[in-house]
Coordinates of C-alpha atoms and ligand atoms in Angstrom, one line a residue:
M1 CA 5.5 -8.9 50.2
R2 CA 3.6 -8.3 47.0
I3 CA 4.6 -9.8 43.6
N4 CA 3.5 -8.2 40.3
C5 CA 2.4 -11.2 38.3
P6 CA 2.8 -10.5 34.5
I7 CA -0.8 -11.6 33.9
C8 CA -2.8 -10.9 37.0
G9 CA -1.0 -7.8 38.3
E10 CA 0.1 -7.2 41.9
R11 CA -0.9 -9.9 44.4
D12 CA 0.0 -10.9 47.9
H13 CA 3.0 -13.4 48.0
R14 CA 0.7 -16.0 49.7
E15 CA -0.9 -16.6 46.3
F16 CA 2.5 -17.8 45.0
T17 CA 4.8 -20.8 45.6
Y18 CA 8.5 -20.5 45.8
K19 CA 10.0 -23.0 43.4
G20 CA 13.7 -22.5 44.1
D21 CA 16.9 -20.8 43.0
A22 CA 16.6 -19.6 39.4
T23 CA 20.3 -19.5 38.9
A24 CA 20.9 -23.2 39.5
I25 CA 22.0 -25.0 36.3
R26 CA 20.5 -28.4 35.8
P27 CA 23.1 -31.0 34.8
A28 CA 22.5 -33.0 31.6
I29 CA 20.0 -35.8 32.1
D30 CA 22.5 -38.4 30.7
S31 CA 25.3 -37.2 33.0
D32 CA 26.5 -40.0 35.4
D33 CA 28.4 -37.5 37.6
M34 CA 26.4 -38.0 40.8
D35 CA 28.3 -35.2 42.6
T36 CA 27.0 -32.7 40.1
H37 CA 23.4 -34.0 40.4
K38 CA 23.6 -33.9 44.3
A39 CA 25.0 -30.4 44.2
Y40 CA 22.1 -29.3 41.9
I41 CA 19.5 -30.8 44.2
Y42 CA 20.9 -30.1 47.7
R43 CA 23.5 -27.3 47.7
R44 CA 22.1 -23.8 47.9
K45 CA 23.9 -20.5 48.4
N46 CA 21.4 -18.9 50.8
S47 CA 23.0 -15.5 50.0
A48 CA 22.0 -12.2 51.5
G49 CA 21.1 -9.5 49.0
T50 CA 19.8 -9.7 45.4
H51 CA 18.7 -13.1 44.3
R52 CA 16.9 -14.6 41.3
E53 CA 14.1 -16.9 42.3
L54 CA 11.6 -19.1 40.5
W55 CA 8.0 -18.6 41.6
N56 CA 4.7 -19.9 40.5
H57 CA 1.3 -18.1 40.8
T58 CA -0.4 -21.2 42.2
A59 CA -3.6 -19.4 43.4
G60 CA -3.9 -17.5 40.2
C61 CA -2.9 -18.0 36.6
R62 CA -0.2 -20.7 37.4
T63 CA 2.4 -18.8 35.4
H64 CA 6.0 -19.4 36.3
M65 CA 8.2 -16.3 36.7
I66 CA 11.7 -15.3 37.8
V67 CA 11.5 -12.8 40.6
T68 CA 14.6 -10.7 41.4
R69 CA 14.4 -9.9 45.0
D70 CA 16.5 -8.6 47.8
T71 CA 16.5 -11.4 50.4
I72 CA 17.0 -8.9 53.2
T73 CA 14.5 -6.2 52.4
H74 CA 12.2 -8.3 50.2
H75 CA 12.3 -5.4 47.6
I76 CA 11.5 -6.8 44.2
T77 CA 13.3 -5.2 41.3
S78 CA 11.9 -7.4 38.4
V79 CA 9.5 -10.1 37.5
E80 CA 10.0 -12.0 34.3
P81 CA 7.6 -14.7 33.0
V82 CA 9.2 -18.0 32.0
G83 CA 7.9 -21.0 30.1
P84 CA 6.4 -21.6 26.6
F85 CA 4.4 -18.3 26.6
A86 CA 7.0 -16.0 28.2
D87 CA 7.9 -14.3 24.9
Q88 CA 4.2 -13.5 24.2
L89 CA 3.7 -12.2 27.7
K90 CA 6.8 -9.9 27.4
E91 CA 5.5 -8.6 24.0
G92 CA 2.1 -7.8 25.6
A93 CA 3.8 -5.9 28.4
K94 CA 5.5 -3.5 25.9
Ligands
ZN1 ZN1 -1.0 -14.6 37.8

């Protein structure tokens, strides 16, 4: 599988680190509902088909990105940078 990093271009997936489900919503830090915190940390859907995932280009520019990927075919339909410079990267790509 190859991932098109918004900064470095297309690279082998072994240069990247999977950081988890990009659709999981972090509960409020001051929430004392432990079931919500446990669900955020441990419960995952493991769905077959299109999935939004957070990846980091650890062996490259270290940019975090959301990769939309089919978990069966590994076909990637989009890669979006996330983080403090995401808007600038998206502007540069236009
Ligand atoms: Zn990169």
